[in-house]
Amino acid sequence: MTTPGEDDLRLDEETLKARVARDARRVTERDAQRLVKRERELDEKLKNLPEKLKKLVYQVKLLYELIRAYVDGSYREVPWASIAMAVAATVYFLSPIDLIPDAIPVIGMLDDVLVVRFTVSAIQSDLRTFCEWKGYDLAKYFD
């Protein structure tokens, strides 16, 4: 038995997963290049997140670093599908108008958190390989 609202959350999570997958199928290399130019905007949004979301901040930065390394050609050992999913999730994260608008205190970030977590989980193998290539501590990014 589920509690009231639990089915709604599950439905929203499935909707978010479907949206990221759909958006990822439409991502082009040009989209990835444009996203890399939005680093300042990404940094601004990340610096305003509460301390309890520190792992999310690290994960978003990791997604961005992977995309940037792919775009600049320094790291191409990743399937395009993983890059496209990372781009779709990062663009979603940056968008102030999404399933739950970011302007709504606290819950406005819920959909962003779900999208990032889903994406990190979906491409975790590629992200772990990238972290190892960069010499990063995996514990900082993964549970």
JSON list of C-alpha atoms in Angstrom, two decimals:
[
{"chain": "A", "resi": 1, "resn": "MET", "atom": "CA", "xyz": [0.00, 0.00, 0.00]},
{"chain": "A", "resi": 2, "resn": "THR", "atom": "CA", "xyz": [1.25, 3.48, -0.80]},
{"chain": "A", "resi": 3, "resn": "THR", "atom": "CA", "xyz": [0.79, 6.66, 1.16]},
{"chain": "A", "resi": 4, "resn": "PRO", "atom": "CA", "xyz": [-1.17, 9.56, -0.32]},
{"chain": "A", "resi": 5, "resn": "GLY", "atom": "CA", "xyz": [0.91, 11.33, -2.92]},
{"chain": "A", "resi": 6, "resn": "GLU", "atom": "CA", "xyz": [3.45, 8.49, -3.27]},
{"chain": "A", "resi": 7, "resn": "ASP", "atom": "CA", "xyz": [1.97, 7.37, -6.60]},
{"chain": "A", "resi": 8, "resn": "ASP", "atom": "CA", "xyz": [2.08, 10.98, -7.82]},
{"chain": "A", "resi": 9, "resn": "LEU", "atom": "CA", "xyz": [5.79, 11.24, -6.97]},
{"chain": "A", "resi": 10, "resn": "ARG", "atom": "CA", "xyz": [6.52, 7.96, -8.72]},
{"chain": "A", "resi": 11, "resn": "LEU", "atom": "CA", "xyz": [4.60, 9.17, -11.78]},
{"chain": "A", "resi": 12, "resn": "ASP", "atom": "CA", "xyz": [6.55, 12.43, -11.76]},
{"chain": "A", "resi": 13, "resn": "GLU", "atom": "CA", "xyz": [9.83, 10.52, -11.48]},
{"chain": "A", "resi": 14, "resn": "GLU", "atom": "CA", "xyz": [8.87, 8.36, -14.46]},
{"chain": "A", "resi": 15, "resn": "THR", "atom": "CA", "xyz": [7.81, 11.50, -16.35]},
{"chain": "A", "resi": 16, "resn": "LEU", "atom": "CA", "xyz": [11.18, 13.10, -15.61]},
{"chain": "A", "resi": 17, "resn": "LYS", "atom": "CA", "xyz": [13.08, 10.00, -16.74]},
{"chain": "A", "resi": 18, "resn": "ALA", "atom": "CA", "xyz": [11.09, 9.91, -19.96]},
{"chain": "A", "resi": 19, "resn": "ARG", "atom": "CA", "xyz": [11.69, 13.62, -20.53]},
{"chain": "A", "resi": 20, "resn": "VAL", "atom": "CA", "xyz": [15.46, 13.31, -20.06]},
{"chain": "A", "resi": 21, "resn": "ALA", "atom": "CA", "xyz": [15.58, 10.30, -22.37]},
{"chain": "A", "resi": 22, "resn": "ARG", "atom": "CA", "xyz": [13.51, 12.13, -25.00]},
{"chain": "A", "resi": 23, "resn": "ASP", "atom": "CA", "xyz": [15.60, 15.29, -24.72]},
{"chain": "A", "resi": 24, "resn": "ALA", "atom": "CA", "xyz": [18.83, 13.27, -24.90]},
{"chain": "A", "resi": 25, "resn": "ARG", "atom": "CA", "xyz": [17.75, 11.76, -28.23]},
{"chain": "A", "resi": 26, "resn": "ARG", "atom": "CA", "xyz": [17.48, 15.30, -29.62]},
{"chain": "A", "resi": 27, "resn": "VAL", "atom": "CA", "xyz": [20.84, 16.60, -28.33]},
{"chain": "A", "resi": 28, "resn": "THR", "atom": "CA", "xyz": [23.41, 17.55, -30.96]},
{"chain": "A", "resi": 29, "resn": "GLU", "atom": "CA", "xyz": [27.11, 18.25, -30.64]},
{"chain": "A", "resi": 30, "resn": "ARG", "atom": "CA", "xyz": [26.26, 21.91, -31.13]},
{"chain": "A", "resi": 31, "resn": "ASP", "atom": "CA", "xyz": [24.01, 21.74, -28.05]},
{"chain": "A", "resi": 32, "resn": "ALA", "atom": "CA", "xyz": [26.94, 20.38, -26.05]},
{"chain": "A", "resi": 33, "resn": "GLN", "atom": "CA", "xyz": [29.15, 23.22, -27.32]},
{"chain": "A", "resi": 34, "resn": "ARG", "atom": "CA", "xyz": [26.54, 25.82, -26.34]},
{"chain": "A", "resi": 35, "resn": "LEU", "atom": "CA", "xyz": [26.19, 24.29, -22.88]},
{"chain": "A", "resi": 36, "resn": "VAL", "atom": "CA", "xyz": [29.93, 24.50, -22.25]},
{"chain": "A", "resi": 37, "resn": "LYS", "atom": "CA", "xyz": [29.67, 28.26, -22.73]},
{"chain": "A", "resi": 38, "resn": "ARG", "atom": "CA", "xyz": [27.19, 28.46, -19.82]},
{"chain": "A", "resi": 39, "resn": "GLU", "atom": "CA", "xyz": [29.75, 27.64, -17.10]},
{"chain": "A", "resi": 40, "resn": "ARG", "atom": "CA", "xyz": [29.27, 30.93, -15.25]},
{"chain": "A", "resi": 41, "resn": "GLU", "atom": "CA", "xyz": [25.50, 30.43, -15.16]},
{"chain": "A", "resi": 42, "resn": "LEU", "atom": "CA", "xyz": [25.99, 26.89, -13.84]},
{"chain": "A", "resi": 43, "resn": "ASP", "atom": "CA", "xyz": [28.42, 28.09, -11.15]},
{"chain": "A", "resi": 44, "resn": "GLU", "atom": "CA", "xyz": [25.91, 30.75, -10.04]},
{"chain": "A", "resi": 45, "resn": "LYS", "atom": "CA", "xyz": [23.11, 28.24, -9.63]},
{"chain": "A", "resi": 46, "resn": "LEU", "atom": "CA", "xyz": [25.35, 25.73, -7.83]},
{"chain": "A", "resi": 47, "resn": "LYS", "atom": "CA", "xyz": [26.71, 28.25, -5.32]},
{"chain": "A", "resi": 48, "resn": "ASN", "atom": "CA", "xyz": [23.19, 29.02, -4.12]},
{"chain": "A", "resi": 49, "resn": "LEU", "atom": "CA", "xyz": [22.38, 25.42, -3.20]},
{"chain": "A", "resi": 50, "resn": "PRO", "atom": "CA", "xyz": [22.27, 24.44, 0.47]},
{"chain": "A", "resi": 51, "resn": "GLU", "atom": "CA", "xyz": [25.14, 22.49, 2.03]},
{"chain": "A", "resi": 52, "resn": "LYS", "atom": "CA", "xyz": [22.97, 19.37, 2.34]},
{"chain": "A", "resi": 53, "resn": "LEU", "atom": "CA", "xyz": [22.98, 19.12, -1.47]},
{"chain": "A", "resi": 54, "resn": "LYS", "atom": "CA", "xyz": [26.79, 19.06, -1.70]},
{"chain": "A", "resi": 55, "resn": "LYS", "atom": "CA", "xyz": [26.86, 15.65, -3.45]},
{"chain": "A", "resi": 56, "resn": "LEU", "atom": "CA", "xyz": [24.40, 16.98, -6.04]},
{"chain": "A", "resi": 57, "resn": "VAL", "atom": "CA", "xyz": [26.72, 19.95, -6.65]},
{"chain": "A", "resi": 58, "resn": "TYR", "atom": "CA", "xyz": [29.65, 17.57, -7.19]},
{"chain": "A", "resi": 59, "resn": "GLN", "atom": "CA", "xyz": [27.58, 15.42, -9.53]},
{"chain": "A", "resi": 60, "resn": "VAL", "atom": "CA", "xyz": [26.41, 18.36, -11.66]},
{"chain": "A", "resi": 61, "resn": "LYS", "atom": "CA", "xyz": [30.00, 19.62, -11.88]},
{"chain": "A", "resi": 62, "resn": "LEU", "atom": "CA", "xyz": [31.11, 16.14, -12.93]},
{"chain": "A", "resi": 63, "resn": "LEU", "atom": "CA", "xyz": [28.47, 15.99, -15.67]},
{"chain": "A", "resi": 64, "resn": "TYR", "atom": "CA", "xyz": [29.61, 19.41, -16.87]},
{"chain": "A", "resi": 65, "resn": "GLU", "atom": "CA", "xyz": [33.31, 18.42, -16.80]},
{"chain": "A", "resi": 66, "resn": "LEU", "atom": "CA", "xyz": [32.56, 15.29, -18.83]},
{"chain": "A", "resi": 67, "resn": "ILE", "atom": "CA", "xyz": [30.71, 17.35, -21.43]},
{"chain": "A", "resi": 68, "resn": "ARG", "atom": "CA", "xyz": [33.47, 19.96, -21.57]},
{"chain": "A", "resi": 69, "resn": "ALA", "atom": "CA", "xyz": [36.18, 17.31, -21.97]},
{"chain": "A", "resi": 70, "resn": "TYR", "atom": "CA", "xyz": [34.19, 15.71, -24.77]},
{"chain": "A", "resi": 71, "resn": "VAL", "atom": "CA", "xyz": [33.65, 19.03, -26.54]},
{"chain": "A", "resi": 72, "resn": "ASP", "atom": "CA", "xyz": [37.30, 20.10, -26.28]},
{"chain": "A", "resi": 73, "resn": "GLY", "atom": "CA", "xyz": [38.42, 16.66, -27.45]},
{"chain": "A", "resi": 74, "resn": "SER", "atom": "CA", "xyz": [40.49, 15.82, -24.38]},
{"chain": "A", "resi": 75, "resn": "TYR", "atom": "CA", "xyz": [38.25, 12.86, -23.48]},
{"chain": "A", "resi": 76, "resn": "ARG", "atom": "CA", "xyz": [36.33, 10.90, -26.10]},
{"chain": "A", "resi": 77, "resn": "GLU", "atom": "CA", "xyz": [36.22, 7.51, -24.38]},
{"chain": "A", "resi": 78, "resn": "VAL", "atom": "CA", "xyz": [32.50, 7.78, -23.77]},
{"chain": "A", "resi": 79, "resn": "PRO", "atom": "CA", "xyz": [29.49, 6.90, -25.93]},
{"chain": "A", "resi": 80, "resn": "TRP", "atom": "CA", "xyz": [27.60, 9.79, -27.47]},
{"chain": "A", "resi": 81, "resn": "ALA", "atom": "CA", "xyz": [24.42, 8.57, -25.74]},
{"chain": "A", "resi": 82, "resn": "SER", "atom": "CA", "xyz": [26.02, 9.26, -22.34]},
{"chain": "A", "resi": 83, "resn": "ILE", "atom": "CA", "xyz": [27.15, 12.74, -23.40]},
{"chain": "A", "resi": 84, "resn": "ALA", "atom": "CA", "xyz": [23.67, 13.48, -24.77]},
{"chain": "A", "resi": 85, "resn": "MET", "atom": "CA", "xyz": [22.06, 12.37, -21.51]},
{"chain": "A", "resi": 86, "resn": "ALA", "atom": "CA", "xyz": [24.51, 14.49, -19.50]},
{"chain": "A", "resi": 87, "resn": "VAL", "atom": "CA", "xyz": [23.72, 17.51, -21.70]},
{"chain": "A", "resi": 88, "resn": "ALA", "atom": "CA", "xyz": [19.95, 16.98, -21.40]},
{"chain": "A", "resi": 89, "resn": "ALA", "atom": "CA", "xyz": [20.16, 16.69, -17.60]},
{"chain": "A", "resi": 90, "resn": "THR", "atom": "CA", "xyz": [22.45, 19.71, -17.20]},
{"chain": "A", "resi": 91, "resn": "VAL", "atom": "CA", "xyz": [20.25, 21.88, -19.42]},
{"chain": "A", "resi": 92, "resn": "TYR", "atom": "CA", "xyz": [17.23, 20.75, -17.39]},
{"chain": "A", "resi": 93, "resn": "PHE", "atom": "CA", "xyz": [19.08, 21.59, -14.17]},
{"chain": "A", "resi": 94, "resn": "LEU", "atom": "CA", "xyz": [19.89, 25.08, -15.46]},
{"chain": "A", "resi": 95, "resn": "SER", "atom": "CA", "xyz": [16.35, 25.80, -16.60]},
{"chain": "A", "resi": 96, "resn": "PRO", "atom": "CA", "xyz": [14.41, 27.87, -14.03]},
{"chain": "A", "resi": 97, "resn": "ILE", "atom": "CA", "xyz": [11.14, 26.81, -15.65]},
{"chain": "A", "resi": 98, "resn": "ASP", "atom": "CA", "xyz": [10.72, 23.06, -15.58]},
{"chain": "A", "resi": 99, "resn": "LEU", "atom": "CA", "xyz": [8.30, 20.52, -14.10]},
{"chain": "A", "resi": 100, "resn": "ILE", "atom": "CA", "xyz": [8.57, 22.22, -10.69]},
{"chain": "A", "resi": 101, "resn": "PRO", "atom": "CA", "xyz": [9.76, 25.84, -11.14]},
{"chain": "A", "resi": 102, "resn": "ASP", "atom": "CA", "xyz": [12.93, 26.60, -9.17]},
{"chain": "A", "resi": 103, "resn": "ALA", "atom": "CA", "xyz": [11.34, 29.77, -7.77]},
{"chain": "A", "resi": 104, "resn": "ILE", "atom": "CA", "xyz": [9.21, 27.62, -5.43]},
{"chain": "A", "resi": 105, "resn": "PRO", "atom": "CA", "xyz": [11.28, 27.36, -2.23]},
{"chain": "A", "resi": 106, "resn": "VAL", "atom": "CA", "xyz": [12.61, 23.91, -1.36]},
{"chain": "A", "resi": 107, "resn": "ILE", "atom": "CA", "xyz": [10.42, 21.77, -3.62]},
{"chain": "A", "resi": 108, "resn": "GLY", "atom": "CA", "xyz": [11.49, 23.73, -6.69]},
{"chain": "A", "resi": 109, "resn": "MET", "atom": "CA", "xyz": [14.76, 21.79, -6.66]},
{"chain": "A", "resi": 110, "resn": "LEU", "atom": "CA", "xyz": [13.15, 18.37, -6.23]},
{"chain": "A", "resi": 111, "resn": "ASP", "atom": "CA", "xyz": [12.76, 17.67, -9.93]},
{"chain": "A", "resi": 112, "resn": "ASP", "atom": "CA", "xyz": [16.32, 18.89, -10.61]},
{"chain": "A", "resi": 113, "resn": "VAL", "atom": "CA", "xyz": [17.66, 16.52, -7.94]},
{"chain": "A", "resi": 114, "resn": "LEU", "atom": "CA", "xyz": [15.71, 13.61, -9.43]},
{"chain": "A", "resi": 115, "resn": "VAL", "atom": "CA", "xyz": [16.93, 14.36, -12.96]},
{"chain": "A", "resi": 116, "resn": "VAL", "atom": "CA", "xyz": [20.57, 14.57, -11.89]},
{"chain": "A", "resi": 117, "resn": "ARG", "atom": "CA", "xyz": [20.35, 11.42, -9.77]},
{"chain": "A", "resi": 118, "resn": "PHE", "atom": "CA", "xyz": [18.64, 9.49, -12.54]},
{"chain": "A", "resi": 119, "resn": "THR", "atom": "CA", "xyz": [21.24, 10.61, -15.07]},
{"chain": "A", "resi": 120, "resn": "VAL", "atom": "CA", "xyz": [24.21, 9.88, -12.82]},
{"chain": "A", "resi": 121, "resn": "SER", "atom": "CA", "xyz": [22.78, 6.43, -12.18]},
{"chain": "A", "resi": 122, "resn": "ALA", "atom": "CA", "xyz": [22.07, 5.79, -15.87]},
{"chain": "A", "resi": 123, "resn": "ILE", "atom": "CA", "xyz": [25.60, 6.70, -17.03]},
{"chain": "A", "resi": 124, "resn": "GLN", "atom": "CA", "xyz": [27.44, 5.78, -13.83]},
{"chain": "A", "resi": 125, "resn": "SER", "atom": "CA", "xyz": [29.84, 3.39, -15.53]},
{"chain": "A", "resi": 126, "resn": "ASP", "atom": "CA", "xyz": [31.01, 6.10, -17.95]},
{"chain": "A", "resi": 127, "resn": "LEU", "atom": "CA", "xyz": [31.22, 8.67, -15.15]},
{"chain": "A", "resi": 128, "resn": "ARG", "atom": "CA", "xyz": [33.29, 6.30, -12.99]},
{"chain": "A", "resi": 129, "resn": "THR", "atom": "CA", "xyz": [35.68, 5.68, -15.88]},
{"chain": "A", "resi": 130, "resn": "PHE", "atom": "CA", "xyz": [35.98, 9.45, -16.41]},
{"chain": "A", "resi": 131, "resn": "CYS", "atom": "CA", "xyz": [36.65, 9.97, -12.68]},
{"chain": "A", "resi": 132, "resn": "GLU", "atom": "CA", "xyz": [39.38, 7.34, -12.76]},
{"chain": "A", "resi": 133, "resn": "TRP", "atom": "CA", "xyz": [40.91, 8.99, -15.85]},
{"chain": "A", "resi": 134, "resn": "LYS", "atom": "CA", "xyz": [40.89, 12.34, -14.00]},
{"chain": "A", "resi": 135, "resn": "GLY", "atom": "CA", "xyz": [42.21, 10.77, -10.78]},
{"chain": "A", "resi": 136, "resn": "TYR", "atom": "CA", "xyz": [39.12, 11.77, -8.77]},
{"chain": "A", "resi": 137, "resn": "ASP", "atom": "CA", "xyz": [37.95, 10.16, -5.53]},
{"chain": "A", "resi": 138, "resn": "LEU", "atom": "CA", "xyz": [34.84, 8.17, -6.51]},
{"chain": "A", "resi": 139, "resn": "ALA", "atom": "CA", "xyz": [33.34, 8.54, -3.02]},
{"chain": "A", "resi": 140, "resn": "LYS", "atom": "CA", "xyz": [32.88, 12.26, -3.65]},
{"chain": "A", "resi": 141, "resn": "TYR", "atom": "CA", "xyz": [30.45, 11.57, -6.50]},
{"chain": "A", "resi": 142, "resn": "PHE", "atom": "CA", "xyz": [28.84, 8.19, -5.86]},
{"chain": "A", "resi": 143, "resn": "ASP", "atom": "CA", "xyz": [27.08, 6.57, -2.88]}
]
